[in-house]
Short mmCIF file of C-alpha atoms and ligand atoms in Angstrom, two decimals:
data_model
loop_
_atom_site.label_atom_id
_atom_site.label_comp_id
_atom_site.label_asym_id
_atom_site.label_seq_id
_atom_site.Cartn_x
_atom_site.Cartn_y
_atom_site.Cartn_z
CA MET A 1 -2.31 16.17 21.41
CA GLY A 2 0.20 19.02 21.98
CA LYS A 3 0.57 22.12 19.87
CA GLN A 4 -0.09 21.80 16.16
CA LEU A 5 3.21 21.54 14.31
CA ASN A 6 3.58 22.93 10.84
CA SER A 7 3.93 20.02 8.41
CA TYR A 8 5.85 22.14 5.88
CA GLN A 9 8.58 22.92 8.42
CA ILE A 10 8.68 19.27 9.42
CA ALA A 11 9.12 18.16 5.81
CA GLN A 12 11.91 20.72 5.30
CA GLN A 13 13.64 19.53 8.46
CA GLN A 14 13.50 15.90 7.30
CA VAL A 15 15.01 16.84 3.94
CA GLU A 16 17.74 18.95 5.54
CA GLU A 17 18.78 16.16 7.87
CA ALA A 18 19.14 13.65 5.04
CA VAL A 19 20.95 16.12 2.73
CA ASN A 20 23.46 16.76 5.52
CA LYS A 21 23.89 13.06 6.32
CA LEU A 22 24.59 12.41 2.62
CA GLY A 23 27.12 15.25 2.60
CA LEU A 24 25.42 16.91 -0.37
CA SER A 25 25.87 20.58 -1.21
CA LYS A 26 23.65 23.31 0.19
CA SER A 27 22.26 23.97 -3.29
CA VAL A 28 20.61 20.53 -3.20
CA PHE A 29 18.75 21.55 -0.05
CA ASP A 30 17.97 25.02 -1.43
CA ILE A 31 16.24 23.43 -4.42
CA LEU A 32 14.47 20.70 -2.46
CA LYS A 33 13.29 22.74 0.51
CA GLN A 34 10.50 24.39 -1.44
CA PRO A 35 8.07 23.64 -4.26
CA VAL A 36 8.97 24.74 -7.77
CA ARG A 37 5.44 25.99 -8.55
CA GLU A 38 2.29 26.78 -6.57
CA LEU A 39 -1.16 27.61 -7.84
CA THR A 40 -4.00 28.83 -5.62
CA VAL A 41 -7.46 29.09 -7.15
CA ALA A 42 -10.84 30.48 -6.10
CA VAL A 43 -13.49 28.04 -7.25
CA PRO A 44 -17.11 29.25 -7.55
CA VAL A 45 -19.65 26.44 -7.16
CA GLU A 46 -23.41 26.66 -7.49
CA MET A 47 -24.96 25.00 -4.44
CA ASP A 48 -28.23 23.07 -4.57
CA ASP A 49 -30.15 26.02 -3.08
CA GLY A 50 -29.06 28.26 -5.96
CA THR A 51 -26.47 30.28 -4.03
CA VAL A 52 -22.84 30.39 -5.17
CA LYS A 53 -20.07 29.44 -2.74
CA VAL A 54 -16.43 30.16 -3.50
CA PHE A 55 -13.98 27.45 -2.39
CA THR A 56 -10.20 27.83 -2.13
CA GLY A 57 -8.03 25.20 -3.81
CA HIS A 58 -4.30 24.64 -4.27
CA ARG A 59 -2.07 22.59 -6.55
CA VAL A 60 1.56 22.55 -5.51
CA GLN A 61 4.35 21.08 -7.66
CA HIS A 62 7.51 20.31 -5.75
CA ASN A 63 10.17 18.83 -8.04
CA TYR A 64 10.15 17.21 -11.49
CA ALA A 65 13.78 16.03 -11.78
CA LEU A 66 12.71 12.37 -12.11
CA GLY A 67 9.62 12.78 -14.31
CA PRO A 68 6.08 14.18 -14.52
CA LEU A 69 4.62 15.51 -11.27
CA LYS A 70 2.39 13.16 -9.30
CA GLY A 71 0.24 13.33 -6.21
CA GLY A 72 -3.25 13.20 -4.82
CA ILE A 73 -5.98 15.76 -4.23
CA ARG A 74 -7.35 16.17 -0.73
CA PHE A 75 -10.81 17.56 0.10
CA HIS A 76 -10.78 18.55 3.77
CA PRO A 77 -11.89 21.53 5.89
CA ASP A 78 -8.39 21.85 7.43
CA VAL A 79 -6.44 22.03 4.15
CA THR A 80 -3.82 24.81 4.17
CA LEU A 81 -1.23 25.85 1.61
CA ASP A 82 1.58 24.79 3.97
CA GLU A 83 0.02 21.37 4.41
CA VAL A 84 -0.22 20.90 0.63
CA ARG A 85 3.41 22.04 0.29
CA ALA A 86 4.52 19.42 2.83
CA LEU A 87 2.50 16.74 1.10
CA SER A 88 4.04 17.68 -2.26
CA ILE A 89 7.55 17.32 -0.79
CA TRP A 90 6.66 13.91 0.64
CA MET A 91 5.38 12.85 -2.80
CA THR A 92 8.74 13.61 -4.46
CA PHE A 93 10.61 11.39 -2.04
CA LYS A 94 7.90 8.73 -1.94
CA CYS A 95 8.15 8.28 -5.71
CA ALA A 96 11.94 8.27 -5.56
CA VAL A 97 12.17 5.72 -2.75
CA VAL A 98 10.20 3.13 -4.72
CA GLY A 99 11.98 4.05 -7.93
CA ILE A 100 9.08 5.25 -10.08
CA PRO A 101 9.80 7.99 -12.65
CA TYR A 102 7.80 10.85 -11.13
CA GLY A 103 8.28 14.08 -9.28
CA GLY A 104 6.04 15.16 -6.41
CA ALA A 105 2.91 17.32 -6.33
CA LYS A 106 -0.23 17.63 -4.24
CA GLY A 107 -3.62 19.28 -4.41
CA GLY A 108 -6.11 20.34 -1.80
CA VAL A 109 -9.50 22.03 -1.57
CA VAL A 110 -10.73 23.60 1.64
CA CYS A 111 -14.17 22.03 1.99
CA ASN A 112 -16.10 19.49 3.99
CA PRO A 113 -17.29 16.87 1.52
CA LYS A 114 -19.49 15.32 4.24
CA GLU A 115 -21.62 18.49 4.10
CA LEU A 116 -21.90 18.54 0.28
CA SER A 117 -24.57 16.77 -1.75
CA ARG A 118 -23.37 14.45 -4.52
CA ARG A 119 -24.26 17.07 -7.14
CA GLU A 120 -22.36 19.79 -5.25
CA LEU A 121 -19.37 17.48 -4.91
CA GLN A 122 -19.41 16.80 -8.64
CA ARG A 123 -19.62 20.51 -9.48
CA LEU A 124 -16.78 21.32 -7.08
CA SER A 125 -14.61 18.52 -8.52
CA ARG A 126 -15.17 19.73 -12.08
CA GLU A 127 -14.66 23.43 -11.30
CA TYR A 128 -11.48 22.78 -9.32
CA ILE A 129 -9.91 20.62 -12.03
CA ARG A 130 -10.78 23.23 -14.67
CA ALA A 131 -9.17 25.92 -12.54
CA ILE A 132 -5.88 24.03 -12.23
CA SER A 133 -5.97 22.48 -15.74
CA PRO A 134 -3.30 24.82 -17.22
CA ILE A 135 -0.63 23.04 -15.17
CA LEU A 136 -2.01 19.47 -15.55
CA GLY A 137 -1.51 16.82 -18.24
CA ALA A 138 -0.50 13.16 -18.58
CA GLU A 139 3.09 14.28 -19.22
CA LYS A 140 2.99 17.29 -16.86
CA ASP A 141 1.16 16.66 -13.62
CA VAL A 142 -1.06 13.69 -12.81
CA PRO A 143 -3.40 13.90 -9.76
CA ALA A 144 -4.96 10.99 -7.84
CA PRO A 145 -7.20 10.43 -4.81
CA ASP A 146 -6.23 11.40 -1.28
CA VAL A 147 -8.14 12.08 1.95
CA TYR A 148 -11.92 12.30 1.24
CA THR A 149 -11.61 11.94 -2.53
CA ASN A 150 -12.21 8.66 -4.38
CA ALA A 151 -12.53 6.94 -7.78
CA GLN A 152 -15.84 8.71 -8.55
CA VAL A 153 -14.27 12.12 -7.95
CA MET A 154 -11.37 11.10 -10.22
CA ALA A 155 -13.84 10.05 -12.95
CA TRP A 156 -15.54 13.47 -12.88
CA MET A 157 -12.17 15.21 -12.97
CA MET A 158 -10.87 13.09 -15.87
CA ASP A 159 -14.12 13.69 -17.74
CA GLU A 160 -13.96 17.45 -17.22
CA TYR A 161 -10.32 17.63 -18.32
CA SER A 162 -11.04 15.43 -21.37
CA ARG A 163 -14.05 17.55 -22.42
CA PHE A 164 -11.97 20.63 -22.20
CA LYS A 165 -9.17 18.99 -24.28
CA GLY A 166 -11.59 17.55 -26.84
CA TYR A 167 -10.34 13.96 -26.48
CA ASN A 168 -10.07 11.33 -23.74
CA GLU A 169 -6.95 11.81 -21.70
CA PHE A 170 -7.19 8.88 -19.28
CA GLY A 171 -3.56 9.30 -18.23
CA VAL A 172 -4.17 12.77 -16.75
CA ILE A 173 -5.43 11.26 -13.52
CA THR A 174 -5.08 7.95 -11.68
CA GLY A 175 -7.22 6.13 -9.16
CA LYS A 176 -10.09 6.13 -11.69
CA PRO A 177 -12.88 3.55 -11.79
CA ILE A 178 -11.78 0.42 -13.75
CA ILE A 179 -14.31 1.05 -16.54
CA VAL A 180 -12.65 4.36 -17.52
CA GLY A 181 -8.99 3.34 -17.45
CA GLY A 182 -8.49 2.56 -13.78
CA SER A 183 -6.11 -0.21 -12.75
CA LEU A 184 -7.12 -3.39 -11.00
CA GLY A 185 -5.62 -3.36 -7.52
CA ARG A 186 -5.34 0.45 -7.27
CA ASN A 187 -8.04 0.81 -4.63
CA GLU A 188 -6.25 -1.58 -2.26
CA ALA A 189 -2.71 -0.56 -3.26
CA THR A 190 -1.80 1.84 -0.43
CA ALA A 191 -2.87 -0.70 2.15
CA ARG A 192 -1.37 -3.68 0.32
CA GLY A 193 1.99 -1.91 -0.04
CA CYS A 194 1.93 -1.09 3.67
CA THR A 195 1.33 -4.71 4.62
CA PHE A 196 4.28 -5.87 2.48
CA VAL A 197 6.55 -3.36 4.22
CA VAL A 198 5.26 -4.30 7.68
CA ARG A 199 5.73 -8.01 6.86
CA GLU A 200 9.37 -7.35 5.81
CA ALA A 201 9.97 -5.28 8.95
CA ALA A 202 8.58 -8.08 11.12
CA ASN A 203 10.91 -10.57 9.38
CA ALA A 204 13.85 -8.24 9.95
CA ILE A 205 13.31 -8.10 13.71
CA GLY A 206 12.29 -11.74 14.08
CA LEU A 207 8.64 -11.01 14.89
CA ASP A 208 6.27 -13.73 13.72
CA ILE A 209 3.57 -12.01 11.66
CA LYS A 210 1.24 -14.91 12.45
CA GLY A 211 -0.43 -14.03 15.71
CA ALA A 212 1.12 -10.52 15.87
CA THR A 213 -1.28 -8.04 17.49
CA VAL A 214 -2.24 -4.91 15.52
CA ALA A 215 -3.85 -1.57 16.44
CA ILE A 216 -5.09 0.71 13.67
CA GLN A 217 -5.82 4.44 13.88
CA GLY A 218 -8.20 5.44 11.06
CA TYR A 219 -10.68 3.17 9.34
CA GLY A 220 -11.01 4.72 5.91
CA ASN A 221 -9.70 3.23 2.66
CA ALA A 222 -6.17 2.62 3.94
CA GLY A 223 -6.92 1.54 7.52
CA SER A 224 -9.77 -0.86 6.77
CA ILE A 225 -7.92 -2.63 3.95
CA VAL A 226 -4.70 -2.89 5.99
CA ALA A 227 -6.84 -4.60 8.66
CA THR A 228 -8.26 -7.09 6.16
CA LEU A 229 -4.90 -7.90 4.55
CA LEU A 230 -2.96 -8.22 7.83
CA HIS A 231 -5.74 -10.40 9.20
CA ARG A 232 -5.32 -12.65 6.14
CA MET A 233 -1.58 -12.84 6.89
CA GLY A 234 -2.49 -14.21 10.33
CA CYS A 235 -2.31 -11.03 12.46
CA LYS A 236 -4.81 -10.36 15.23
CA ILE A 237 -6.48 -6.94 14.82
CA VAL A 238 -7.11 -6.01 18.45
CA ALA A 239 -8.24 -2.39 18.16
CA VAL A 240 -9.28 0.27 15.66
CA VAL A 241 -10.44 3.87 16.02
CA ASP A 242 -11.98 6.22 13.48
CA SER A 243 -13.00 9.88 13.83
CA THR A 244 -16.16 8.88 15.70
CA GLY A 245 -14.86 6.31 18.22
CA GLY A 246 -13.16 2.97 18.62
CA ALA A 247 -13.55 -0.79 18.98
CA TYR A 248 -11.30 -3.03 21.07
CA ASN A 249 -11.36 -6.79 21.48
CA PRO A 250 -8.29 -8.65 22.79
CA GLN A 251 -9.57 -11.81 21.05
CA GLY A 252 -9.35 -10.00 17.70
CA LEU A 253 -11.84 -8.16 15.48
CA ILE A 254 -13.03 -9.55 12.13
CA PRO A 255 -12.21 -6.82 9.58
CA GLU A 256 -14.80 -7.82 6.95
CA LYS A 257 -17.59 -7.82 9.54
CA LEU A 258 -16.32 -4.59 11.07
CA GLU A 259 -16.34 -2.93 7.67
CA ALA A 260 -19.91 -4.05 7.02
CA TYR A 261 -20.85 -2.69 10.46
CA LYS A 262 -19.18 0.65 9.69
CA LYS A 263 -20.96 0.87 6.32
CA GLU A 264 -24.27 0.38 8.07
CA THR A 265 -23.75 2.62 11.10
CA GLY A 266 -21.10 5.12 9.92
CA THR A 267 -18.79 4.23 12.82
CA VAL A 268 -16.67 1.38 14.24
CA LYS A 269 -17.91 2.25 17.73
CA GLY A 270 -20.31 -0.26 19.24
CA TYR A 271 -19.17 -3.15 17.01
CA PRO A 272 -20.68 -6.29 18.60
CA GLY A 273 -18.37 -7.96 21.10
CA SER A 274 -16.01 -4.97 21.34
CA LYS A 275 -15.32 -2.45 24.06
CA GLY A 276 -14.91 1.27 23.31
CA ILE A 277 -11.40 2.70 23.01
CA GLU A 278 -10.19 6.28 22.65
CA ASN A 279 -7.63 7.52 20.14
CA GLU A 280 -4.80 8.10 22.63
CA GLU A 281 -5.44 4.80 24.37
CA LEU A 282 -5.08 3.01 21.04
CA LEU A 283 -1.82 4.73 20.13
CA THR A 284 -0.28 3.75 23.47
CA MET A 285 -1.77 0.29 23.95
CA THR A 286 0.13 -2.99 24.18
CA CYS A 287 0.42 -4.40 20.65
CA ASP A 288 3.13 -5.56 18.23
CA ILE A 289 2.22 -3.39 15.25
CA LEU A 290 0.68 0.09 15.23
CA ILE A 291 -0.76 1.45 11.99
CA PRO A 292 -1.51 5.19 11.92
CA ALA A 293 -3.85 5.50 8.92
CA ALA A 294 -5.50 8.89 9.53
CA LEU A 295 -3.96 12.37 9.37
CA GLU A 296 -0.72 14.21 10.16
CA ASN A 297 0.84 14.84 13.61
CA GLN A 298 -0.87 12.06 15.57
CA ILE A 299 2.14 10.49 17.31
CA THR A 300 3.53 13.47 19.18
CA GLU A 301 6.27 13.84 21.80
CA GLU A 302 3.59 13.37 24.49
CA ILE A 303 2.37 10.12 22.99
CA ALA A 304 5.70 8.61 21.84
CA PRO A 305 7.19 7.74 25.27
CA ARG A 306 4.12 5.58 25.95
CA VAL A 307 4.03 3.75 22.60
CA LYS A 308 4.42 0.00 23.17
CA ALA A 309 4.34 -1.30 19.59
CA LYS A 310 7.51 -2.85 18.14
CA ILE A 311 6.74 -1.72 14.58
CA ILE A 312 4.89 1.35 13.31
CA GLY A 313 3.68 1.22 9.71
CA GLU A 314 2.76 4.73 8.58
CA ALA A 315 -0.16 4.25 6.19
CA ALA A 316 -0.99 7.95 6.67
CA ASN A 317 1.18 10.83 5.50
CA GLY A 318 3.16 12.58 8.26
CA PRO A 319 1.58 10.92 11.33
CA THR A 320 4.75 11.17 13.48
CA THR A 321 6.34 14.46 14.55
CA PRO A 322 10.18 14.78 14.48
CA LYS A 323 10.43 14.92 18.29
CA ALA A 324 8.30 11.81 18.56
CA ASP A 325 10.51 10.17 15.94
CA ARG A 326 13.59 10.70 18.09
CA ILE A 327 11.87 9.26 21.15
CA LEU A 328 10.69 6.20 19.21
CA THR A 329 14.19 5.59 17.83
CA GLU A 330 15.67 5.74 21.34
CA LYS A 331 13.05 3.26 22.50
CA GLY A 332 13.99 0.91 19.65
CA VAL A 333 10.62 1.08 17.88
CA LEU A 334 11.08 0.33 14.16
CA VAL A 335 9.15 3.02 12.29
CA MET A 336 8.29 2.28 8.65
CA PRO A 337 8.11 5.88 7.41
CA ASP A 338 5.20 7.14 5.34
CA ILE A 339 7.25 7.74 2.18
CA LEU A 340 8.02 4.01 2.17
CA ALA A 341 5.06 2.46 3.98
CA ASN A 342 2.30 4.15 1.99
CA ALA A 343 4.09 4.30 -1.37
CA GLY A 344 2.02 1.39 -2.70
CA GLY A 345 -0.77 3.79 -3.73
CA VAL A 346 1.35 5.91 -6.01
CA THR A 347 3.17 2.81 -7.27
CA VAL A 348 -0.05 1.34 -8.62
CA SER A 349 -1.01 4.84 -9.84
CA TYR A 350 2.16 4.61 -11.91
CA PHE A 351 1.07 1.17 -13.20
CA GLU A 352 -2.33 2.70 -14.06
CA TRP A 353 -0.67 5.53 -15.99
CA VAL A 354 1.60 3.06 -17.83
CA GLN A 355 -1.47 0.98 -18.79
CA ASN A 356 -3.28 4.14 -19.96
CA ASN A 357 -0.26 5.14 -22.05
CA MET A 358 0.00 1.76 -23.76
CA GLY A 359 -3.75 1.08 -23.91
CA TYR A 360 -3.23 -2.45 -22.63
CA TYR A 361 -4.40 -3.62 -19.23
CA TRP A 362 -2.93 -6.10 -16.74
CA SER A 363 -4.67 -8.64 -14.52
CA GLU A 364 -4.98 -7.91 -10.81
CA GLU A 365 -2.45 -10.65 -10.11
CA GLU A 366 0.12 -9.01 -12.42
CA VAL A 367 -0.41 -5.65 -10.72
CA ASN A 368 -0.10 -7.11 -7.21
CA THR A 369 3.04 -9.07 -8.13
CA LYS A 370 4.68 -5.98 -9.62
CA LEU A 371 3.70 -4.00 -6.51
CA GLU A 372 5.19 -6.59 -4.17
CA ILE A 373 8.50 -6.55 -6.06
CA LYS A 374 8.69 -2.74 -5.88
CA MET A 375 7.83 -2.60 -2.18
CA VAL A 376 10.18 -5.38 -1.10
CA ASN A 377 13.07 -3.88 -3.12
CA ALA A 378 12.41 -0.45 -1.64
CA PHE A 379 12.26 -1.89 1.89
CA ASN A 380 15.59 -3.69 1.36
CA GLU A 381 17.27 -0.59 -0.06
CA VAL A 382 16.13 1.55 2.89
CA TYR A 383 16.85 -1.15 5.47
CA ASN A 384 20.39 -1.60 4.10
CA MET A 385 20.95 2.15 4.32
CA PHE A 386 19.61 2.10 7.90
CA LYS A 387 21.92 -0.77 8.88
CA ARG A 388 25.03 0.72 7.25
CA HIS A 389 24.77 4.05 9.07
CA LYS A 390 25.04 4.63 12.77
CA ASN A 391 22.53 6.89 14.47
CA ILE A 392 19.91 7.16 11.79
CA ASP A 393 16.32 5.99 11.82
CA MET A 394 14.40 4.35 8.99
CA ARG A 395 12.87 7.71 8.00
CA THR A 396 16.24 9.36 7.50
CA ALA A 397 17.41 6.23 5.67
CA ALA A 398 14.39 6.47 3.33
CA TYR A 399 15.10 10.16 2.67
CA MET A 400 18.77 9.37 2.05
CA VAL A 401 17.89 6.72 -0.54
CA SER A 402 15.38 8.95 -2.31
CA ILE A 403 17.35 12.21 -2.09
CA SER A 404 20.36 10.47 -3.60
CA HIS A 405 18.21 9.52 -6.62
CA VAL A 406 16.68 13.00 -6.99
CA SER A 407 20.00 14.78 -6.55
CA GLU A 408 21.68 12.53 -9.12
CA ALA A 409 18.92 13.42 -11.61
CA MET A 410 19.27 17.13 -10.81
CA HIS A 411 23.01 16.87 -11.26
CA VAL A 412 22.93 15.17 -14.66
CA ARG A 413 20.24 17.63 -15.78
CA GLY A 414 22.62 20.47 -14.97
CA TRP A 415 20.53 22.04 -12.17
CA LEU A 416 23.44 21.97 -9.74
CA GLY A 417 25.94 23.87 -11.87
CA ASP A 418 28.67 22.66 -14.19
CA ALA A 419 31.28 21.49 -11.72
CA PRO A 420 31.94 17.74 -11.82
CA LEU A 421 30.22 15.95 -9.02
CA GLU A 422 32.57 15.14 -6.18
CA GLU A 423 32.60 11.59 -5.01
CA LYS A 424 30.69 12.45 -1.85
CA GLN A 425 27.97 14.05 -3.93
CA ARG A 426 27.49 11.02 -6.09
CA ARG A 427 24.57 8.76 -5.57
CA ILE A 428 25.30 6.50 -2.65
CA LYS A 429 25.86 3.11 -4.17
CA MET A 430 24.14 0.35 -2.28
CA ALA A 431 26.44 -2.17 -0.70
N1 LIG B 1 -2.62 10.28 -2.31
C1 LIG B 1 -1.78 9.14 -2.37
C2 LIG B 1 -0.47 9.40 -1.63
O1 LIG B 1 -0.40 10.26 -0.79
C3 LIG B 1 -1.59 8.62 -3.79
C4 LIG B 1 -0.95 9.56 -4.75
C5 LIG B 1 -0.96 9.08 -6.20
O2 LIG B 1 -1.41 7.96 -6.45
O3 LIG B 1 -0.56 9.85 -7.07
O4 LIG B 1 0.49 8.73 -1.84
#
């Protein structure tokens, strides 16, 4: 898997490249290369055996030029401050690329939720949200689920925040259960958005989505729903791996059955009719579409030369390293970057927040239609940028689109000084 790269440095590098390509001033990069605010908290939690364990948590706020801060909370043993910083940067540009009025933030708690009882998980969720509550609020910073957190965790967090406020503040958090202000379609939104982007990418390169072969790394919320939705579009899901093993069948796997099997056994490994497959084998196998839907830094410079997929749809955040990116571009692989490909989740989080603010709720069909419009428009904007410039990949194009929006907002807000904006520093108008 190669040496572990620092996601924060990677995110900074991606921003720098796009700022330079846009010809923006150094002050734009100086503002965007780091988060505006960081909070680290020590969270004491009473365990079921009566002992108290202190967990470390972070909430990092990157940039609020476009609106309130937005981003998920991750519960994972490998959470670091630098990782949360990188994820907060990606959130800023993810929101900007789909054109939703938010800045970027991210939260993380160093813990292994698989080793916590439900009661311990609830206490940790409540204590953490209380610890970071001074910087949260429906108009300030709005968390959501991320790796190993879900709607139930969001419900506990919303409840804790609301108790503390003395009134229900549904809009302080998104990804909630439907009964307490959640939005229909939110649970599937990251995956659904990804499938729209992959479908558009396939159209763009003349690949028939019907019958296209798909390999998926990660079978959690994003990966399993991408499998189901792409299967419905006519794709053949030939292989999946999760953290415990893999399943491969050249005839195609049935996602609904595979999900039921995983629910029962805790793994995709051993799914009837499939052969085992390892992580690296999956990433480098013959297929049309590869979906990394797990963690950061999976497609490295060692893996990239052997990738055979025509399209990569990054359902995960940061799965491809910059060196791997370059190799993939040279090979002509069309990479749908994370800030575009997985922006469906935060887009429907925005719809949830809008519904909370107005107290009126949309049907699932309305939500899905609005999501499709946002994702297709964002794809077209990024793809046009990609086509108009020589020597850039889709990731740089996505950063160029989103950085131009953020920098325009920073300019009109007066964060970049008083001097009139030179033509080259203006938002790049789409052709
Ligand atoms: N955690 C998700 C992401 O990385 C969703 C964030 C949100 O809905 O605010 O995009």
